[in-house]
Short mmCIF file of C-alpha atoms in Angstrom, two decimals:
data_model
loop_
_atom_site.label_atom_id
_atom_site.label_comp_id
_atom_site.label_asym_id
_atom_site.label_seq_id
_atom_site.Cartn_x
_atom_site.Cartn_y
_atom_site.Cartn_z
CA MET A 205 -13.83 42.69 29.84
CA ARG A 206 -12.63 41.46 26.63
CA PRO A 207 -11.36 37.69 26.06
CA ASN A 208 -7.89 37.18 26.26
CA ASP A 209 -7.40 40.82 27.29
CA HIS A 210 -7.62 40.58 31.05
CA THR A 211 -5.10 43.27 32.08
CA ALA A 212 -6.08 45.84 29.31
CA ASP A 213 -8.21 47.62 31.92
CA ALA A 214 -5.32 47.91 34.14
CA GLY A 215 -3.37 49.65 31.39
CA HIS A 216 -1.41 46.66 29.94
CA ALA A 217 -1.12 45.14 26.45
CA PRO A 218 -3.54 42.37 25.54
CA ALA A 219 -2.62 38.83 26.35
CA PRO A 220 -0.88 37.21 23.54
CA ALA A 221 -3.04 33.99 22.37
CA GLY A 222 -1.61 30.96 24.37
CA PRO A 223 -2.39 28.54 26.85
CA LEU A 224 -4.16 29.60 30.08
CA VAL A 225 -2.27 28.31 33.21
CA VAL A 226 -3.95 28.11 36.64
CA ALA A 227 -1.81 27.70 39.57
CA VAL A 228 -3.50 26.77 42.81
CA PRO A 229 -1.92 26.83 46.25
CA ASP A 230 -4.56 25.02 48.25
CA GLY A 231 -5.56 26.79 51.29
CA ALA A 232 -2.97 29.35 51.20
CA PRO A 233 -4.90 32.46 52.59
CA ASP A 234 -5.65 32.71 56.38
CA ASP A 235 -8.53 34.37 58.18
CA LEU A 236 -7.76 38.06 58.06
CA GLY A 237 -10.07 38.83 60.60
CA ALA A 238 -8.76 36.18 63.19
CA ALA A 239 -5.19 37.30 62.17
CA ASP A 240 -6.04 40.98 63.16
CA ARG A 241 -7.76 40.10 66.28
CA ASP A 242 -4.78 37.90 67.43
CA GLY A 243 -2.23 40.65 66.32
CA ARG A 244 -0.43 38.29 64.05
CA PRO A 245 0.53 38.55 60.22
CA THR A 246 -0.96 36.09 57.68
CA THR A 247 0.90 33.31 56.17
CA LEU A 248 0.74 35.33 52.66
CA GLU A 249 2.34 38.56 54.50
CA LEU A 250 5.02 36.38 56.10
CA ALA A 251 5.97 34.25 52.95
CA ALA A 252 8.93 35.34 51.02
CA THR A 253 7.20 35.04 47.38
CA PRO A 254 9.47 36.95 44.85
CA ALA A 255 8.07 35.11 41.72
CA LEU A 256 4.50 36.20 42.88
CA ASP A 257 5.37 39.56 43.76
CA ASP A 258 7.04 40.06 40.34
CA LEU A 259 3.85 39.06 38.69
CA VAL A 260 1.82 41.58 40.80
CA ALA A 261 4.21 44.31 39.76
CA SER A 262 3.17 43.94 36.18
CA GLY A 263 0.03 42.04 36.19
CA ARG A 264 -3.17 42.61 38.19
CA PRO A 265 -4.12 41.73 41.74
CA ARG A 266 -7.56 40.61 42.25
CA ARG A 267 -10.01 39.34 45.03
CA VAL A 268 -11.85 36.39 43.89
CA THR A 269 -14.91 34.47 45.56
CA THR A 270 -14.37 30.98 45.00
CA ILE A 271 -16.86 29.54 47.77
CA PRO A 272 -20.44 30.43 46.53
CA GLU A 273 -23.14 31.61 49.30
CA GLY A 274 -24.39 28.47 51.25
CA LEU A 275 -21.77 26.20 50.20
CA PRO A 276 -19.02 24.79 52.51
CA ALA A 277 -15.62 25.91 51.98
CA GLY A 278 -13.19 23.27 50.37
CA THR A 279 -11.49 21.98 47.35
CA GLU A 280 -14.58 20.26 46.33
CA VAL A 281 -16.22 23.52 45.49
CA GLY A 282 -13.53 26.02 45.01
CA LEU A 283 -11.35 24.07 42.65
CA ALA A 284 -14.54 23.38 40.59
CA GLY A 285 -14.83 27.25 40.00
CA LEU A 286 -11.26 27.37 38.89
CA LEU A 287 -12.03 24.78 36.30
CA GLY A 288 -14.82 27.02 35.29
CA LEU A 289 -17.69 25.09 36.52
CA THR A 290 -20.76 26.25 38.34
CA VAL A 291 -21.42 24.49 41.65
CA ASP A 292 -24.79 23.99 43.28
CA GLU A 293 -23.73 21.44 45.72
CA PRO A 294 -20.29 20.04 47.08
CA ALA A 295 -19.00 16.80 45.38
CA ALA A 296 -18.95 13.77 47.48
CA ARG A 297 -15.39 13.25 48.87
CA GLY A 298 -15.49 9.57 48.58
CA ARG A 299 -16.84 9.80 45.02
CA LEU A 300 -13.80 12.03 44.14
CA GLU A 301 -11.25 9.46 45.83
CA ALA A 302 -12.83 6.68 43.90
CA ALA A 303 -12.57 8.65 40.45
CA ALA A 304 -8.79 9.64 41.49
CA CYS A 305 -7.91 5.86 42.02
CA GLY A 306 -9.90 4.44 39.09
CA GLU A 307 -12.04 2.41 41.39
CA PRO A 308 -15.56 1.81 39.49
CA LEU A 309 -18.79 2.28 41.39
CA GLU A 310 -21.57 0.03 40.22
CA ALA A 311 -25.31 1.12 40.53
CA GLY A 312 -26.37 1.29 44.18
CA GLU A 313 -22.87 1.66 45.36
CA ALA A 314 -21.21 4.62 46.96
CA ALA A 315 -17.78 5.69 48.30
CA TRP A 316 -16.51 6.94 51.74
CA ARG A 317 -13.04 8.01 52.46
CA LEU A 318 -11.68 6.16 55.59
CA ASP A 319 -9.16 7.98 57.71
CA LEU A 320 -7.22 6.42 60.68
CA ASP A 321 -6.85 8.55 63.86
CA PRO A 322 -4.22 8.67 64.67
CA PRO A 323 -2.95 9.23 61.11
CA GLU A 324 -0.42 6.51 60.41
CA ALA A 325 0.20 4.34 57.36
CA PRO A 326 -1.45 0.66 58.18
CA PRO A 327 0.77 -2.42 57.35
CA ALA A 328 -0.59 -4.40 54.32
CA ASP A 329 -1.62 -7.26 56.56
CA ALA A 330 -3.71 -4.76 58.47
CA VAL A 331 -5.56 -3.54 55.17
CA ALA A 332 -6.09 -7.03 54.06
CA ALA A 333 -7.71 -8.02 57.57
CA ILE A 334 -9.98 -4.80 57.11
CA GLY A 335 -10.78 -5.78 53.63
CA ARG A 336 -11.84 -9.24 54.80
CA ALA A 337 -13.98 -7.67 57.61
CA LEU A 338 -15.79 -5.48 55.26
CA ALA A 339 -16.22 -8.08 52.51
CA ALA A 340 -18.36 -9.99 54.96
CA ARG A 341 -20.44 -6.76 55.09
CA GLY A 342 -20.63 -6.47 51.27
CA ALA A 343 -18.32 -3.98 51.04
CA ARG A 344 -14.62 -3.54 49.88
CA VAL A 345 -11.81 -1.37 50.95
CA ARG A 346 -8.68 0.02 48.89
CA ALA A 347 -5.44 1.64 50.29
CA LEU A 348 -4.97 5.06 48.98
CA GLY A 349 -1.59 5.68 50.48
CA GLY A 350 -0.78 6.91 54.07
CA HIS A 351 -3.54 6.76 56.62
CA ARG A 352 -6.20 6.85 53.67
CA LEU A 353 -8.43 3.98 52.74
CA LEU A 354 -11.14 4.08 50.30
CA LEU A 355 -14.61 1.94 51.49
CA VAL A 356 -17.24 1.22 48.59
CA GLY A 357 -20.51 -0.27 49.84
CA PRO A 358 -24.16 0.12 49.49
CA ALA A 359 -25.31 3.53 48.93
CA ALA A 360 -28.28 2.88 51.41
CA TRP A 361 -25.63 3.36 54.23
CA GLY A 362 -26.02 6.92 53.80
CA ASP A 363 -23.83 9.96 54.52
CA GLY A 364 -20.66 10.05 56.36
CA PRO A 365 -19.83 12.78 58.66
CA PRO A 366 -17.57 15.79 57.88
CA GLY A 367 -13.66 14.95 57.59
CA PRO A 368 -12.29 14.65 61.08
CA HIS A 369 -10.22 17.99 60.40
CA GLN A 370 -13.42 19.63 59.99
CA THR A 371 -15.25 18.82 63.17
CA GLY A 372 -14.43 18.45 66.96
CA GLU A 373 -17.20 16.14 67.53
CA PRO A 374 -16.79 12.58 68.67
CA LEU A 375 -17.40 10.05 65.62
CA GLU A 376 -20.12 8.53 67.53
CA ASN A 377 -22.01 11.61 67.70
CA LEU A 378 -21.98 12.14 63.96
CA VAL A 379 -22.52 8.81 62.14
CA GLY A 380 -24.72 5.70 63.03
CA GLY A 381 -26.15 2.63 61.55
CA PRO A 382 -24.22 0.39 58.96
CA LEU A 383 -21.76 3.03 58.01
CA ALA A 384 -20.62 3.33 61.84
CA GLU A 385 -20.83 -0.61 62.24
CA ALA A 386 -18.46 -1.00 59.31
CA ALA A 387 -16.03 1.70 60.62
CA GLU A 388 -15.88 -0.24 63.91
CA ALA A 389 -15.37 -3.61 62.32
CA ALA A 390 -12.49 -2.00 60.44
CA ALA A 391 -11.09 -0.66 63.83
CA CYS A 392 -11.30 -4.26 65.25
CA ALA A 393 -9.65 -5.73 62.35
CA LEU A 394 -6.67 -3.15 62.90
CA ARG A 395 -6.72 -3.76 66.59
CA ARG A 396 -6.21 -7.59 65.77
CA SER A 397 -3.37 -6.76 63.44
CA GLY A 398 -1.79 -4.70 66.22
CA VAL A 399 -2.94 -1.01 65.16
CA ASP A 400 -4.75 0.93 67.66
CA ALA A 401 -6.76 3.54 65.68
CA ARG A 402 -10.08 4.95 65.24
CA VAL A 403 -11.39 4.74 61.66
CA TRP A 404 -13.33 7.85 60.36
CA PRO A 405 -15.76 7.28 57.54
CA TRP A 406 -16.29 10.58 56.03
CA GLY A 407 -17.94 12.09 52.82
CA ARG A 408 -21.42 12.64 51.57
CA VAL A 409 -23.08 10.18 49.32
CA GLY A 410 -24.58 12.61 46.95
CA GLY A 411 -23.24 15.69 45.21
CA ALA A 412 -21.00 13.98 42.87
CA HIS A 413 -20.52 16.10 39.66
CA GLY A 414 -23.31 15.34 36.69
CA SER A 415 -21.59 16.62 33.84
CA ALA A 416 -18.53 16.72 32.02
CA PRO A 417 -17.48 19.91 30.39
CA ALA A 418 -14.59 20.91 28.67
CA VAL A 419 -13.79 24.18 30.13
CA LEU A 420 -14.42 27.16 27.83
CA GLY A 421 -14.10 25.11 24.62
CA ARG A 422 -10.48 24.22 25.88
CA GLU A 423 -8.88 20.65 26.38
CA VAL A 424 -7.85 20.82 30.19
CA ASP A 425 -5.00 19.08 31.83
CA VAL A 426 -4.59 19.02 35.42
CA VAL A 427 -1.59 18.15 37.53
CA ALA A 428 -3.05 17.13 40.89
CA GLY A 429 -1.10 16.66 44.08
CA SER A 430 -4.06 15.35 46.04
CA PRO A 431 -6.69 12.80 45.45
CA ALA A 432 -9.54 15.22 45.81
CA ALA A 433 -8.29 17.39 43.15
CA ALA A 434 -7.48 14.41 40.78
CA GLY A 435 -10.78 13.10 41.19
CA LEU A 436 -12.58 16.31 40.69
CA ALA A 437 -10.76 16.89 37.63
CA ALA A 438 -11.28 13.47 36.17
CA LEU A 439 -15.08 13.72 36.70
CA ALA A 440 -14.99 17.24 34.99
CA GLY A 441 -13.49 15.35 31.99
CA ALA A 442 -10.04 16.82 32.13
CA SER A 443 -6.77 14.78 31.48
CA VAL A 444 -5.25 14.15 34.99
CA HIS A 445 -1.64 13.90 35.86
CA GLN A 446 -1.85 12.65 39.56
CA VAL A 447 1.79 13.21 40.78
CA PRO A 448 2.45 14.15 44.40
CA THR A 449 3.18 17.96 44.30
CA ALA A 450 6.57 17.46 46.19
CA ALA A 451 7.74 15.02 43.59
CA LEU A 452 7.36 17.45 40.68
CA ASP A 453 10.32 19.39 39.77
CA THR A 454 10.61 22.82 38.19
CA GLY A 455 11.91 21.40 35.00
CA GLU A 456 8.58 18.99 34.66
CA ILE A 457 6.30 22.26 35.29
CA ALA A 458 8.16 24.29 32.78
CA ALA A 459 8.05 21.40 30.20
CA LEU A 460 4.41 21.20 30.65
CA VAL A 461 3.78 24.94 30.06
CA ARG A 462 6.30 24.90 27.03
CA GLU A 463 4.35 21.96 25.31
CA ALA A 464 0.98 22.99 26.01
CA PRO A 465 -1.26 23.65 22.94
CA SER A 466 -2.03 27.26 22.45
CA ASP A 467 -5.67 26.76 22.89
CA ALA A 468 -5.22 24.63 26.05
CA MET A 469 -5.88 25.10 29.83
CA LEU A 470 -3.25 23.69 32.29
CA LEU A 471 -4.19 23.77 35.92
CA VAL A 472 -1.56 22.85 38.65
CA HIS A 473 -2.87 22.30 42.24
CA ASP A 474 -0.52 22.30 45.31
CA GLY A 475 -2.13 20.78 48.48
CA ARG A 476 0.85 21.42 50.83
CA PRO A 477 -0.36 25.07 52.22
CA ASP A 478 -3.61 23.29 53.01
CA GLU A 479 -2.21 20.42 54.90
CA ALA A 480 0.22 22.56 57.02
CA ALA A 481 -2.73 24.59 58.05
CA HIS A 482 -4.82 21.55 58.88
CA ALA A 483 -1.89 20.46 60.92
CA GLY A 484 -2.01 23.40 63.03
CA GLU A 485 1.59 24.55 61.97
CA PRO A 486 2.14 28.12 60.92
CA PRO A 487 6.00 27.96 59.94
CA ALA A 488 5.32 24.78 57.79
CA LYS A 489 2.53 26.69 56.01
CA VAL A 490 4.73 29.55 55.40
CA ALA A 491 7.61 27.28 54.07
CA ALA A 492 4.72 25.46 51.71
CA VAL A 493 3.81 28.75 50.31
CA GLU A 494 7.33 29.67 49.74
CA THR A 495 7.95 26.29 47.98
CA PHE A 496 4.76 26.81 45.71
CA ASP A 497 6.20 30.23 44.56
CA ALA A 498 9.81 28.85 43.74
CA THR A 499 8.82 25.51 42.26
CA ILE A 500 5.49 26.15 40.57
CA VAL A 501 4.83 29.84 39.96
CA ALA A 502 8.53 30.72 38.87
CA PRO A 503 8.95 27.99 36.43
CA VAL A 504 5.32 28.71 35.00
CA ALA A 505 6.07 32.30 34.43
CA ALA A 506 9.63 31.63 33.01
CA ALA A 507 7.93 29.22 30.69
CA LEU A 508 5.45 31.62 29.36
CA ARG A 509 8.15 34.50 28.93
CA GLU A 510 9.91 32.00 26.80
CA ARG A 511 6.67 31.15 24.72
CA GLY A 512 6.07 35.07 24.69
CA ALA A 513 2.34 34.08 24.97
CA GLY A 514 -0.39 32.79 27.16
CA SER A 515 -1.81 33.79 30.46
CA LEU A 516 -1.55 33.01 34.33
CA LEU A 517 -3.78 32.88 37.07
CA VAL A 518 -2.56 32.41 40.65
CA CYS A 519 -5.48 31.90 42.95
CA ALA A 520 -6.27 29.74 45.77
CA ASP A 521 -9.47 27.44 46.00
CA HIS A 522 -10.11 28.63 49.50
CA GLY A 523 -8.25 29.66 52.54
CA CYS A 524 -7.33 27.72 55.58
CA ASP A 525 -6.12 29.33 58.99
CA PRO A 526 -3.38 27.45 60.82
CA ALA A 527 -4.77 29.05 64.20
CA THR A 528 -8.20 27.31 63.53
CA ARG A 529 -7.08 24.30 61.43
CA SER A 530 -10.33 25.28 59.44
CA HIS A 531 -11.41 26.20 55.90
CA THR A 532 -12.24 29.82 55.54
CA ARG A 533 -14.99 31.23 53.09
CA ALA A 534 -13.59 34.65 52.49
CA PRO A 535 -12.49 35.83 49.00
CA VAL A 536 -8.95 34.87 48.37
CA PRO A 537 -6.23 37.27 46.89
CA ALA A 538 -5.09 36.53 43.28
CA VAL A 539 -3.23 37.84 40.42
CA THR A 540 -3.45 37.45 36.63
CA TRP A 541 -0.61 37.97 34.41
CA HIS A 542 0.61 37.59 30.91
CA PRO A 543 4.18 37.74 29.37
CA ALA A 544 3.52 40.94 27.30
CA ALA A 545 2.42 42.85 30.54
CA ARG A 546 4.84 45.63 31.46
CA THR A 547 5.06 47.30 34.96
CA SER A 548 3.09 50.63 35.02
CA ARG A 549 3.59 51.30 38.68
CA GLU A 550 7.05 53.29 38.40
CA GLY A 551 7.92 54.69 41.45
CA GLU A 552 5.35 52.98 43.42
CA ALA A 553 5.64 49.98 45.73
CA ALA A 554 3.81 47.24 43.92
CA PRO A 555 1.06 45.54 46.07
CA ARG A 556 1.37 41.92 46.90
CA ALA A 557 -1.26 39.20 46.67
CA THR A 558 -2.07 39.09 50.26
CA GLU A 559 -5.27 39.22 51.93
CA ARG A 560 -5.07 42.66 53.50
CA ALA A 561 -3.50 44.35 50.13
CA VAL A 562 -6.72 43.21 48.11
CA ALA A 563 -9.22 43.83 50.91
CA ALA A 564 -10.57 46.91 49.22
CA LEU A 565 -11.15 45.11 45.75
CA PRO A 566 -14.40 44.27 44.56
CA ALA A 567 -15.02 40.19 44.79
CA GLU A 568 -15.06 38.60 41.55
CA PRO A 569 -16.81 35.26 41.02
CA VAL A 570 -14.17 32.67 40.07
CA ALA A 571 -15.84 30.72 37.31
CA GLU A 572 -16.79 34.33 35.42
CA LEU A 573 -13.01 35.22 35.89
CA VAL A 574 -11.79 32.01 34.38
CA ALA A 575 -14.29 32.65 31.57
CA ALA A 576 -13.05 35.82 30.72
CA LEU A 577 -9.51 34.50 30.96
CA ALA A 578 -10.10 31.56 28.60
CA GLY A 579 -12.09 33.61 26.21
CA GLY A 580 -15.12 31.49 25.54
CA SER A 581 -18.11 29.92 26.89
CA LEU A 582 -18.72 26.56 28.29
CA ARG A 583 -19.31 23.71 26.15
CA THR A 584 -20.58 20.25 27.42
CA ARG A 585 -18.76 16.96 26.40
CA GLY A 586 -21.53 14.69 27.84
CA ALA A 587 -22.95 13.32 30.98
CA LEU A 588 -20.85 11.10 33.38
CA ALA A 589 -22.52 7.76 33.77
CA GLY A 590 -22.79 7.01 37.35
CA ALA A 591 -21.44 10.23 38.76
CA THR A 592 -24.37 11.51 40.38
CA GLY A 593 -25.38 10.30 44.01
CA PRO A 594 -28.80 9.54 45.21
CA ARG A 595 -29.75 13.23 45.72
CA GLY A 596 -28.40 14.21 42.32
CA GLY A 597 -26.96 17.54 41.13
CA GLY A 598 -23.47 18.84 41.63
CA VAL A 599 -22.02 20.67 38.50
CA VAL A 600 -23.50 21.96 35.53
CA ALA A 601 -22.40 23.91 32.41
CA SER A 602 -23.50 27.43 32.15
#
């Protein structure tokens, strides 16, 4: 495959030079095998996605491996690949949250995400009470919004468990020692403030990313609707615009594409499909995918058409099935497109970018696909001080 010629092998004109835009519907695919066993269509099959369907008609549908063998499915892994990074270990979730909110970590410190269960936003006095309780243990806490808090304390406290949406195990079966004691102290402080909630400390200590590559020699801008995506992008050396996806409007998205330098990469991450799947709400997930199509895919494609240049990759970072509320590891459907492409399927029904429609295609590793689209090789801008946890490793340029 030639650089910036990602549809030439499908009978289309080469992509005109211009920015590479990557649109990411977090967790949009379902588990196709489980859907077939249950006799149900997938979210992508149910959703009305006219903008995406239009891209498939003149672009190239693909099947992309975003989760390497042996690694857990999640944004920490899948989105790294979409940034052109090679992952050998998932990033610590707490480290990503700290990077997203600009919380510095000193030597010997680690960060964990604290979730309140049931999920409700604690009042300010309850957060202050948690802060006082944890300060006595040599730790500090920061509100992240909603039911999410950030705990920073001694790295020796060790690993937290998986996130509460990733396990059905009781918390006490998954974590002990000082970290569990800190969580219980936070819960006691909440109860004294009139909030009855379990406090779940999650996220591994190690696995924060250890290098800061500029993807494929391009400057990278990331619009992130979730702290995990924002933190990963920040640690990868990208310029981050952390804006709740729901607060973005089509005019802002189009302006970002129109104003992007020709040699830039712009990644827009939408966390809403994944959130709906974790909540176990199939209709809400369908609505989230339809909103992504209307408010992100459509204006991005229109702005690229206006420029007459550039390339677009629409690809989820992983799947998440609303029936199980769990992430999936299977390759995901994707599409690549550029405004010079012309439909070559006259008289044929264009395939859709769904799990079933691309099931027979060969799976392509995501980092290699991004490399081909961006037309270059990775270069490293320098190591991230303090980005690596006690076990080291994470992301390397290759």
